[in-house]
CSV table of C-alpha atoms in Angstrom, one decimal:
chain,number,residue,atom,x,y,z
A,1,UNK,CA,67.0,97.4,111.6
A,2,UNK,CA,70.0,95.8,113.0
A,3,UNK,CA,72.2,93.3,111.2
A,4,UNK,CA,73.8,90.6,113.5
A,5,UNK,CA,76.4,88.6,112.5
A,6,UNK,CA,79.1,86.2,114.0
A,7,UNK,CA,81.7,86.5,111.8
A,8,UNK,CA,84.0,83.4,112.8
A,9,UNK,CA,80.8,80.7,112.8
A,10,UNK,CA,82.1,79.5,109.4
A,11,UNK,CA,85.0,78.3,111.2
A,12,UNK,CA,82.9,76.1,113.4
A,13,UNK,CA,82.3,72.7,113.5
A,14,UNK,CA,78.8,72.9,115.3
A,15,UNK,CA,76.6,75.9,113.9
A,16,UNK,CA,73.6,76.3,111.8
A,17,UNK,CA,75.2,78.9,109.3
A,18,UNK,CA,74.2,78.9,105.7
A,19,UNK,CA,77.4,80.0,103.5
A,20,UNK,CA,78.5,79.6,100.1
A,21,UNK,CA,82.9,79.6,99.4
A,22,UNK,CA,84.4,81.3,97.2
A,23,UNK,CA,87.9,80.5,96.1
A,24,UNK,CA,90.5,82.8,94.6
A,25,UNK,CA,93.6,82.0,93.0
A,26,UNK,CA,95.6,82.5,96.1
A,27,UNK,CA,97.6,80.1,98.4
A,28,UNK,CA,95.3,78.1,100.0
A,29,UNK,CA,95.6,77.5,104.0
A,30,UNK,CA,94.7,74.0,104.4
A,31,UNK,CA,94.0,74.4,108.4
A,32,UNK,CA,90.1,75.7,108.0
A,33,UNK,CA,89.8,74.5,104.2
A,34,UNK,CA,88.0,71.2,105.0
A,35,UNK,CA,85.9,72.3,107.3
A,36,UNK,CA,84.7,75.7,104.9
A,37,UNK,CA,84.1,73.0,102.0
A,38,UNK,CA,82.0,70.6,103.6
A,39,UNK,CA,79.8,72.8,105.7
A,40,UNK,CA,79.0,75.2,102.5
A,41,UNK,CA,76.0,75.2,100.5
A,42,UNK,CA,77.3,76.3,97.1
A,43,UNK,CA,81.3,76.1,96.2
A,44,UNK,CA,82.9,78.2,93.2
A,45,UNK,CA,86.2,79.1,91.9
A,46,UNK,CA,87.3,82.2,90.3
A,47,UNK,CA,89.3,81.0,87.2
A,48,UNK,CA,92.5,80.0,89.0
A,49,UNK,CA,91.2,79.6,91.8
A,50,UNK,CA,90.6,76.2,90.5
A,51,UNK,CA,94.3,75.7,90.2
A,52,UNK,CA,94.2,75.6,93.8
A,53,UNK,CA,91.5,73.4,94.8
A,54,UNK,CA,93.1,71.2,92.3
A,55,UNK,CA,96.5,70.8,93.7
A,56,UNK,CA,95.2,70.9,97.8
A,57,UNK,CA,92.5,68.4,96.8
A,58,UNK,CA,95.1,66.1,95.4
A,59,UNK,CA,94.5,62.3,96.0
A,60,UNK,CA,90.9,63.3,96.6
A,61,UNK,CA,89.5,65.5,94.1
A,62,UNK,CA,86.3,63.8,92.8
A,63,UNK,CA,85.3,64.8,96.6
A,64,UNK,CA,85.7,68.4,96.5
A,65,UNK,CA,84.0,69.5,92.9
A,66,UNK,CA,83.1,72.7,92.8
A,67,UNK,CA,79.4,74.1,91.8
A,68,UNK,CA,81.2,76.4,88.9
A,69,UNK,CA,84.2,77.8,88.2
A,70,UNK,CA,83.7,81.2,86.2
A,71,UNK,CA,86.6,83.9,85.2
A,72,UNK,CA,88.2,85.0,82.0
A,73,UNK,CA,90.2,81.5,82.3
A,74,UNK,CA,93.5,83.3,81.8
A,75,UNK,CA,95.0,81.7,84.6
A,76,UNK,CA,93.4,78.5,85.1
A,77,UNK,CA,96.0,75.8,84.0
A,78,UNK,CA,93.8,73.5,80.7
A,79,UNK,CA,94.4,70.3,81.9
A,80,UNK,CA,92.9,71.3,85.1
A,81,UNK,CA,90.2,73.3,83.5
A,82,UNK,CA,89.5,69.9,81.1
A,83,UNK,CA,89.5,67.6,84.7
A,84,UNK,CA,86.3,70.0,86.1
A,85,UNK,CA,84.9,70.1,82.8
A,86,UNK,CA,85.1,66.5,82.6
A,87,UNK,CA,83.4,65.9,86.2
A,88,UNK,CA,80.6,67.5,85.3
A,89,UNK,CA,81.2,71.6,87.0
A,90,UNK,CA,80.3,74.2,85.4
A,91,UNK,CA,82.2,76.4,83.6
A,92,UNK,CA,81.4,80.2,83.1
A,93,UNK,CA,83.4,82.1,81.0
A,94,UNK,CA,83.4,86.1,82.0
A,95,UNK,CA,85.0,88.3,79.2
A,96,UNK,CA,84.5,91.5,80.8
A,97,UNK,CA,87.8,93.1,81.2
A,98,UNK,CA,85.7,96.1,83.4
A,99,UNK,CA,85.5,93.5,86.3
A,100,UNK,CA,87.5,91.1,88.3
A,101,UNK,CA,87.2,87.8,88.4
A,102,UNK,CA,86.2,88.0,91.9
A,103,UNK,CA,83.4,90.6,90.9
A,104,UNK,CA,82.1,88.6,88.4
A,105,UNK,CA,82.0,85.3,90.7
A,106,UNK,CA,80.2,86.9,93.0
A,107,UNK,CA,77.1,88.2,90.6
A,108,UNK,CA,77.1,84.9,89.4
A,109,UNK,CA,76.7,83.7,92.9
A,110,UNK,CA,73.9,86.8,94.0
A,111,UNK,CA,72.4,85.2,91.0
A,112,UNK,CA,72.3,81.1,91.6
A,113,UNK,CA,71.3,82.1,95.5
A,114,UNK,CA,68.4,83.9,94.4
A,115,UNK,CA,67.4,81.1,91.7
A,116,UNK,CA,67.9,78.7,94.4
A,117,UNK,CA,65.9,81.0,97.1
A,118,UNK,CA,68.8,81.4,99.4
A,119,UNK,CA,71.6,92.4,104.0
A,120,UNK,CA,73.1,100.4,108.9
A,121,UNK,CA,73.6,98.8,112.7
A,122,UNK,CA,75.5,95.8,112.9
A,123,UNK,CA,76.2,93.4,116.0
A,124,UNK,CA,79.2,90.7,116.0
A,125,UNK,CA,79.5,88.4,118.4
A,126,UNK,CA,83.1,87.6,118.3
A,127,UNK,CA,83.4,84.8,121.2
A,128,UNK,CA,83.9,81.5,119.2
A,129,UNK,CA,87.5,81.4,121.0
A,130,UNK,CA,88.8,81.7,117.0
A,131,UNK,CA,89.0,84.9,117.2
A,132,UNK,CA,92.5,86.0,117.7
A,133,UNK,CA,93.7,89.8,119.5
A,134,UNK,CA,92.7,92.3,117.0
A,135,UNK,CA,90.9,94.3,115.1
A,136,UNK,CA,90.3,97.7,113.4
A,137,UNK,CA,87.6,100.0,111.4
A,138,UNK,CA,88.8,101.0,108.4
A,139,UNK,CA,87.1,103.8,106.2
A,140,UNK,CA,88.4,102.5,102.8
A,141,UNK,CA,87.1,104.5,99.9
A,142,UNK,CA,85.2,107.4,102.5
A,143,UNK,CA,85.5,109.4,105.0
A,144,UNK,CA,82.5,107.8,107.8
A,145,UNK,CA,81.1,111.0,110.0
A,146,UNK,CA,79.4,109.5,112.7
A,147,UNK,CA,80.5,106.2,113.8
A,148,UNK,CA,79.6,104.7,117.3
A,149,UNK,CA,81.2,101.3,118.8
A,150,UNK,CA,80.2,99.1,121.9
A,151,UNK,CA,82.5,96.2,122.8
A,152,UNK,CA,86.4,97.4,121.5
A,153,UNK,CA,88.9,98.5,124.2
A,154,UNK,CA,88.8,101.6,122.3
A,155,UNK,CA,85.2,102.6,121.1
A,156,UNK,CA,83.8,105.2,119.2
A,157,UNK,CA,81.5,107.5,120.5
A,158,UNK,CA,80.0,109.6,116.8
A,159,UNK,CA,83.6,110.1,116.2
A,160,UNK,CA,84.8,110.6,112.4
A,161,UNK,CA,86.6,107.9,110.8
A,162,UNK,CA,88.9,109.3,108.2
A,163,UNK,CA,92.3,108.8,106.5
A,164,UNK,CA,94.4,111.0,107.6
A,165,UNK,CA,92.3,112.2,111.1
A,166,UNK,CA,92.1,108.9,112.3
A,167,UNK,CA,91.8,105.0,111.3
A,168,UNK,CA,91.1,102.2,113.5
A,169,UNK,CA,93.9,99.8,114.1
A,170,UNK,CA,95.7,97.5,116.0
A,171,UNK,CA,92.3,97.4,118.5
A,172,UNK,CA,91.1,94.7,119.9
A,173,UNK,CA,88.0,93.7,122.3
A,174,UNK,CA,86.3,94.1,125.5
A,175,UNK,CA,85.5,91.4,127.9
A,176,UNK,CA,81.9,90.7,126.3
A,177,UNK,CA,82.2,89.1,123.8
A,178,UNK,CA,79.8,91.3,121.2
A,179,UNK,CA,80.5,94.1,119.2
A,180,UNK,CA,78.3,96.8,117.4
A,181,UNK,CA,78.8,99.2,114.7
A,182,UNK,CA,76.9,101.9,113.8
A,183,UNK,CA,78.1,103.6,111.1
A,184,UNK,CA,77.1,106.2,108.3
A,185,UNK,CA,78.6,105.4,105.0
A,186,UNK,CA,80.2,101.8,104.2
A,187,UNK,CA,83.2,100.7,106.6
A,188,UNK,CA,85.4,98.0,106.6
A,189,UNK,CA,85.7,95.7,109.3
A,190,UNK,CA,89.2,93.9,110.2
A,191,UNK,CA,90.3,91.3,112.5
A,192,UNK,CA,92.7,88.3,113.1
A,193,UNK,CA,92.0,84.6,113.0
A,194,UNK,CA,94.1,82.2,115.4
A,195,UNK,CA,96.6,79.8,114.0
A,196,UNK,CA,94.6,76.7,114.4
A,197,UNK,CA,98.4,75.0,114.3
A,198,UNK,CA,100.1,77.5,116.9
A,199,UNK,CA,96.9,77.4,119.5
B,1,UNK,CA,103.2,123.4,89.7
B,2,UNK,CA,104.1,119.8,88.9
B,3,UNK,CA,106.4,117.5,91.3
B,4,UNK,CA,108.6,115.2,89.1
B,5,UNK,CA,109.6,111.8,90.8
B,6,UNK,CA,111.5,108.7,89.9
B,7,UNK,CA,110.1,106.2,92.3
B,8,UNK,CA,112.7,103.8,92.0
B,9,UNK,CA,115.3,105.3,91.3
B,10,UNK,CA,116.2,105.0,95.1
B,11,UNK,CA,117.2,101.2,94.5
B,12,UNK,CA,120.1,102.5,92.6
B,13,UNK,CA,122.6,104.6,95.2
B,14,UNK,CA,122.9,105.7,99.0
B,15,UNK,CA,120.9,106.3,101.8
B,16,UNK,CA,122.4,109.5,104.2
B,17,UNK,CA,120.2,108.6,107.2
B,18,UNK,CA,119.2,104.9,108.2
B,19,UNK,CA,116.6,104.2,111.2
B,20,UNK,CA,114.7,101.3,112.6
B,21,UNK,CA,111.2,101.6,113.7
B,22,UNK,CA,110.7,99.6,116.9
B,23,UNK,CA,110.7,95.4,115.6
B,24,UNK,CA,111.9,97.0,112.5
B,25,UNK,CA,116.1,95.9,114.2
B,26,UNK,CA,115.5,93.0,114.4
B,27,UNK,CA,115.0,92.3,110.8
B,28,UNK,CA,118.2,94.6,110.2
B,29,UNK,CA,120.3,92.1,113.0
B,30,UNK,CA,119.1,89.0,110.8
B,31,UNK,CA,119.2,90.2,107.5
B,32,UNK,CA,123.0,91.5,108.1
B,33,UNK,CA,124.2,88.6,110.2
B,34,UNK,CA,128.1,88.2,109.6
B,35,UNK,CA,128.4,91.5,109.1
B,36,UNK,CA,126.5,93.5,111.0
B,37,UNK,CA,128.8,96.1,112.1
B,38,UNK,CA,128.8,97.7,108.7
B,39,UNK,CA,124.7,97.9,108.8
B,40,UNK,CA,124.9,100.0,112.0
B,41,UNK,CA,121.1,102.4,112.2
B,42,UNK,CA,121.9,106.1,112.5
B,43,UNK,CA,119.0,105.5,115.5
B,44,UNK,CA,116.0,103.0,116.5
B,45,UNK,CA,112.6,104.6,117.7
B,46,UNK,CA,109.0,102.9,119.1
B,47,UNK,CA,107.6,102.2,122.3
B,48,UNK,CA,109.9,99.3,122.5
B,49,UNK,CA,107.3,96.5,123.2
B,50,UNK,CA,108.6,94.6,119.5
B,51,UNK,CA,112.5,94.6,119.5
B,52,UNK,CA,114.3,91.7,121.3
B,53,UNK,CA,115.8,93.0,124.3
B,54,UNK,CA,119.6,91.6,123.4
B,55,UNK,CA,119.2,93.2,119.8
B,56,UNK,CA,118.5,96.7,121.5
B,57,UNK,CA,121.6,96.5,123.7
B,58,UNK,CA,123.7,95.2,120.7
B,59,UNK,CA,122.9,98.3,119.5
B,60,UNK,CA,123.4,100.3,122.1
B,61,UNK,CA,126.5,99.1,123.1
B,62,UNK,CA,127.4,100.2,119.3
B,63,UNK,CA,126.4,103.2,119.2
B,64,UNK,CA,123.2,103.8,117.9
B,65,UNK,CA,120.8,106.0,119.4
B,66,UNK,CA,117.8,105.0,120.9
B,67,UNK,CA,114.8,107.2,120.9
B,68,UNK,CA,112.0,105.7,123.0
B,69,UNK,CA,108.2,106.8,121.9
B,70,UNK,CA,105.7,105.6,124.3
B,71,UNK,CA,102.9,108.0,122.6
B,72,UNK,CA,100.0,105.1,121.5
B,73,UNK,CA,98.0,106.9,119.8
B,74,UNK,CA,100.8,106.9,116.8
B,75,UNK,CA,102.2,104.2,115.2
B,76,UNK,CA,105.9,103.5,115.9
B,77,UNK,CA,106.0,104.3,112.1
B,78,UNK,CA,104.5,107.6,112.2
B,79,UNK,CA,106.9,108.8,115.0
B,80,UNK,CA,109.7,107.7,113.3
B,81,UNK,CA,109.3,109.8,110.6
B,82,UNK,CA,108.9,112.4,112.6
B,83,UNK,CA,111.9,112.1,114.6
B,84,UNK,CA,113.4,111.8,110.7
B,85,UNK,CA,112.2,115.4,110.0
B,86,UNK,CA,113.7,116.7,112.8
B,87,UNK,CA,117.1,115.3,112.1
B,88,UNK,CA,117.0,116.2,108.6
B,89,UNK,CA,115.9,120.0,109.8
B,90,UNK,CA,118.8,119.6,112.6
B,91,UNK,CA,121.4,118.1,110.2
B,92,UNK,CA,120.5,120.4,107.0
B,93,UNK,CA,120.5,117.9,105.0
B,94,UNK,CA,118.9,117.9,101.1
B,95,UNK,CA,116.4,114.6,100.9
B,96,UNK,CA,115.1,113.9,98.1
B,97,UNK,CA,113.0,110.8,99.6
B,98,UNK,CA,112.3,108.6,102.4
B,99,UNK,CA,112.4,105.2,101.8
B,100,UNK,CA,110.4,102.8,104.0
B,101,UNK,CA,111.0,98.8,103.8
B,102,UNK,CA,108.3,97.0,105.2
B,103,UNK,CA,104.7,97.6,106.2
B,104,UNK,CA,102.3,96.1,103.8
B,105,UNK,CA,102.4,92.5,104.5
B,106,UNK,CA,100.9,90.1,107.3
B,107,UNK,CA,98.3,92.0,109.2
B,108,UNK,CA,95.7,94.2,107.4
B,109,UNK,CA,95.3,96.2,110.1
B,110,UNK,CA,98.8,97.4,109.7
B,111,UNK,CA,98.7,97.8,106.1
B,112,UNK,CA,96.1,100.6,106.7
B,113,UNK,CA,98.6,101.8,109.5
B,114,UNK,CA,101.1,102.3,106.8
B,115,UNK,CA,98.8,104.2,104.5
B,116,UNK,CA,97.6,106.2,107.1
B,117,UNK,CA,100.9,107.2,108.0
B,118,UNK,CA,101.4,108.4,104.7
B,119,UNK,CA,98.5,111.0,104.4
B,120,UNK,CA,99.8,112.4,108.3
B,121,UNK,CA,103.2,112.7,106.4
B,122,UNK,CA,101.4,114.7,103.7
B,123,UNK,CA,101.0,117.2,105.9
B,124,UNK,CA,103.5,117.7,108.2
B,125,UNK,CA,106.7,116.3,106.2
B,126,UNK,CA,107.6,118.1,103.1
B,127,UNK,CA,109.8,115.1,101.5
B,128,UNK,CA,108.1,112.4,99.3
B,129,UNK,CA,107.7,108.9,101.4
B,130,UNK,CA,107.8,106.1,99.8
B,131,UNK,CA,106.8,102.3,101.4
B,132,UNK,CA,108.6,99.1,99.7
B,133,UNK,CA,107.5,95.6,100.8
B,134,UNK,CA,107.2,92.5,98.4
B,135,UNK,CA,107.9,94.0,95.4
B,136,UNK,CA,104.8,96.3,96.2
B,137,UNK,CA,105.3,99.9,96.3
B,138,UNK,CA,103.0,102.7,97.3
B,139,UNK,CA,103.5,106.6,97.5
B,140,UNK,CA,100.3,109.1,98.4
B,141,UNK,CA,99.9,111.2,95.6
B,142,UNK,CA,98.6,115.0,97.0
B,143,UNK,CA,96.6,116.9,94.9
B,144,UNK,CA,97.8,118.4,92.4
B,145,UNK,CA,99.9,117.6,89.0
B,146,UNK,CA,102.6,114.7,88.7
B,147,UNK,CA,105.4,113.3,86.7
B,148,UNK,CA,106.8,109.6,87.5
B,149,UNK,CA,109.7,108.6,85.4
B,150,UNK,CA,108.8,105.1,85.4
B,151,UNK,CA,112.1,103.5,83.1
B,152,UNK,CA,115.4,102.6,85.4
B,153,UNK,CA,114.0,98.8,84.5
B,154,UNK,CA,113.0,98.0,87.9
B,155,UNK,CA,109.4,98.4,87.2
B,156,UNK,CA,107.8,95.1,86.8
B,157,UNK,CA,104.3,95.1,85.0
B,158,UNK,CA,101.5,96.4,87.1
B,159,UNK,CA,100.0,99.3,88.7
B,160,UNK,CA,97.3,101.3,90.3
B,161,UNK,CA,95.2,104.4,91.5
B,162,UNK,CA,93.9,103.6,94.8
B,163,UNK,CA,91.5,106.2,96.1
B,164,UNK,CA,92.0,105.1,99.7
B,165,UNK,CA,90.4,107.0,102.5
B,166,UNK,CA,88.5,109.8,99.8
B,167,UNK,CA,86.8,109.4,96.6
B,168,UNK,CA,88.8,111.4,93.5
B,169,UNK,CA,86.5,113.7,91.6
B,170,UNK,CA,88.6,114.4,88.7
B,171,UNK,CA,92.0,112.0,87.7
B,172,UNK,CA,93.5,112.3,84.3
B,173,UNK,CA,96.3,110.2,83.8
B,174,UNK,CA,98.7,109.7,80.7
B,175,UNK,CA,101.4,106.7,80.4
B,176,UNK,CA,99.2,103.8,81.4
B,177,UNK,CA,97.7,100.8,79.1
B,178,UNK,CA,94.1,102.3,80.6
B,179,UNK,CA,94.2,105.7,81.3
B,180,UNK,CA,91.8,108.4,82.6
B,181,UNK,CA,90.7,111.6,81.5
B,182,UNK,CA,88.8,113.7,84.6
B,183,UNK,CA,87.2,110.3,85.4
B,184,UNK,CA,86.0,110.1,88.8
B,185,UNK,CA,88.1,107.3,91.0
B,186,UNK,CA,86.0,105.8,93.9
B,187,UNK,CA,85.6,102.6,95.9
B,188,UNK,CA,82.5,101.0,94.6
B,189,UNK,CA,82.3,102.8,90.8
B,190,UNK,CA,85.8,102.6,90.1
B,191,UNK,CA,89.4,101.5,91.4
B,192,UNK,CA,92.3,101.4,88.8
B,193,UNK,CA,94.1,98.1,89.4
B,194,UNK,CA,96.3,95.5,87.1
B,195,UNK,CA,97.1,98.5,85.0
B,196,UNK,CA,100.0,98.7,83.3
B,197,UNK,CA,102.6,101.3,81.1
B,198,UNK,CA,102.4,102.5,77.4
B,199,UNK,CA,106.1,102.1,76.0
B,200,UNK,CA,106.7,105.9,77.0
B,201,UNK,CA,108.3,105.1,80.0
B,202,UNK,CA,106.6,108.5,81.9
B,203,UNK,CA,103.3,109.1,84.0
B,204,UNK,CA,101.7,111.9,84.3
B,205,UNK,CA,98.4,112.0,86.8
B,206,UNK,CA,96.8,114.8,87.8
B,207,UNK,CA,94.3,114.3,91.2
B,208,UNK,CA,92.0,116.5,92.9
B,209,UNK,CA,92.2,114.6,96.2
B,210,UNK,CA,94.9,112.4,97.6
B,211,UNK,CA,95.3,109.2,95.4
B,212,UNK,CA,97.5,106.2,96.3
B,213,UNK,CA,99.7,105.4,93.5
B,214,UNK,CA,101.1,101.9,93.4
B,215,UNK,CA,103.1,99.5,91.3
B,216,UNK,CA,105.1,96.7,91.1
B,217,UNK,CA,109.0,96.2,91.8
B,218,UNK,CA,111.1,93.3,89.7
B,219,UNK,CA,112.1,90.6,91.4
B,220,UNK,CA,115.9,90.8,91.2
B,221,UNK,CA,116.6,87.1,91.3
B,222,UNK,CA,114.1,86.1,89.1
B,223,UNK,CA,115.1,89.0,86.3
């Protein structure tokens, strides 16, 4: 069974895909936020991650609540942890010091999808015009034996994927617009976004 | 056997040998502006595609030698280094580290570049090679037993055990706030991140595979 996949149609305005965000406490880039919040189905914020929906929501804010915010709330700011609390989000405290905060967001999330009713080949089609000019395959975590590629200006033909024999990078992509995987263990796929403000 | 290692105790004194990898001059021409004459590299090396064209005959036309790799399947980092073994084995010089500055920021793509430059310098470059970017640094452990003094008081709070590229069957570690004894270090059961030192001021690991070590630098204007 194949899995296909466009992995820029979050970024679009038109589209039918079903998504939920996640945010994490990082800097925030305000170019594709708007568009991200208002097209997802479910929003949540791992513990400071709230401190910056807070601040890029600013003037705004009782528009952009968030479905929960979960974490160990050692970095969520209390006044802004009060404000959600106040608005009605809820808030999931996650003690385990085992996980992240990102970990734990997402089995929260697995979990609300499946109470709500909301997974190898793999084909991307990467011709959204967002996609900026490259990409790699990188075997994080494990060496991948056999791994074949269509659509990259350097495919793969059951070549190994390994640290140390050979990784991946600065690649980039055909003229067709589609890409597919086939891979043997878990590999991590890479690629650049435009600028919406440089393009 | 057991390699001992100060990781940062290269922020203290002098490097003998100074190179540019390709782009990597023009951040040396910016960063030394007024007085750029006393920041002069030993040599620049890369296909040439990144540095700016008057910045390469700047340096040319002071001196420094420019090596010109057109070889793509390596990244201009990778054949830097090795043009840095041979001048070390040409020179015969005693190097007790390489220090890289830059590499694991912006792209991701070229964040994995840089750590899989590392594990080709594992094997074909006998001298430890470190990576500083940040206030991040990373340095591929090989298998084996190893000693970091970790107290010049440049370490800021944080490290990790990164089993990048191969899962670790057996890590025992001694020094850290969590450590391990022969626990098994793999992406998906377990990755040792946000850890931190006991008061000892030394770690010990011992790996059966190649681990990524990495940990955190201070930030000398906010110390």
């Amino acid at each position: 069974m194949e899995r296909v996949f466009t992995p820029l149609e979050c970024l679009l305005p038109t589209g039918n895909l079903t998504f939920c965000l996640l945010i994490l406490n990082q800097p925030l880039d305000k170019g594709y936020f708007h568009l991200l919040w208002k097209k997802a189905v479910l929003r949540a914020c791992a513990d400071g991650g709230a401190n910056r929906l807070y601040d890029i929501t600013e003037g705004n804010r009782e528009s952009f609540l968030p479905d929960y915010i979960s974490g160990d709330f050692d970095s969520i700011k209390s006044e802004i942890r009060e404000y959600y609390k106040v608005k009605g989000c809820e808030l999931i405290e996650t003690l385990d010091q085992d996980f992240t905060d990102f970990t734990k967001c997402l089995q929260i999330l697995q979990k609300k999808i499946e109470e709500k009713g909301l997974q190898g080949k793999h084909k991307l089609h990467v011709n959204t015009g967002l996609e900026s000019n490259w990409c790699g395959l990188i075997p994080v975590g494990n060496p991948c034996d056999n791994v074949t590629t269509t659509g990259l200006k350097w495919n793969l033909t059951n070549h190994v994927l390994k640290f140390g024999t050979l990784v991946s990078t600065s690649n980039t992509y055909d003229e067709s617009g589609v890409v597919t995987i086939e891979t043997d263990k878990p590999l991590l796929w890479t690629m650049g976004i435009k600028n919406k403000q440089n393009s």
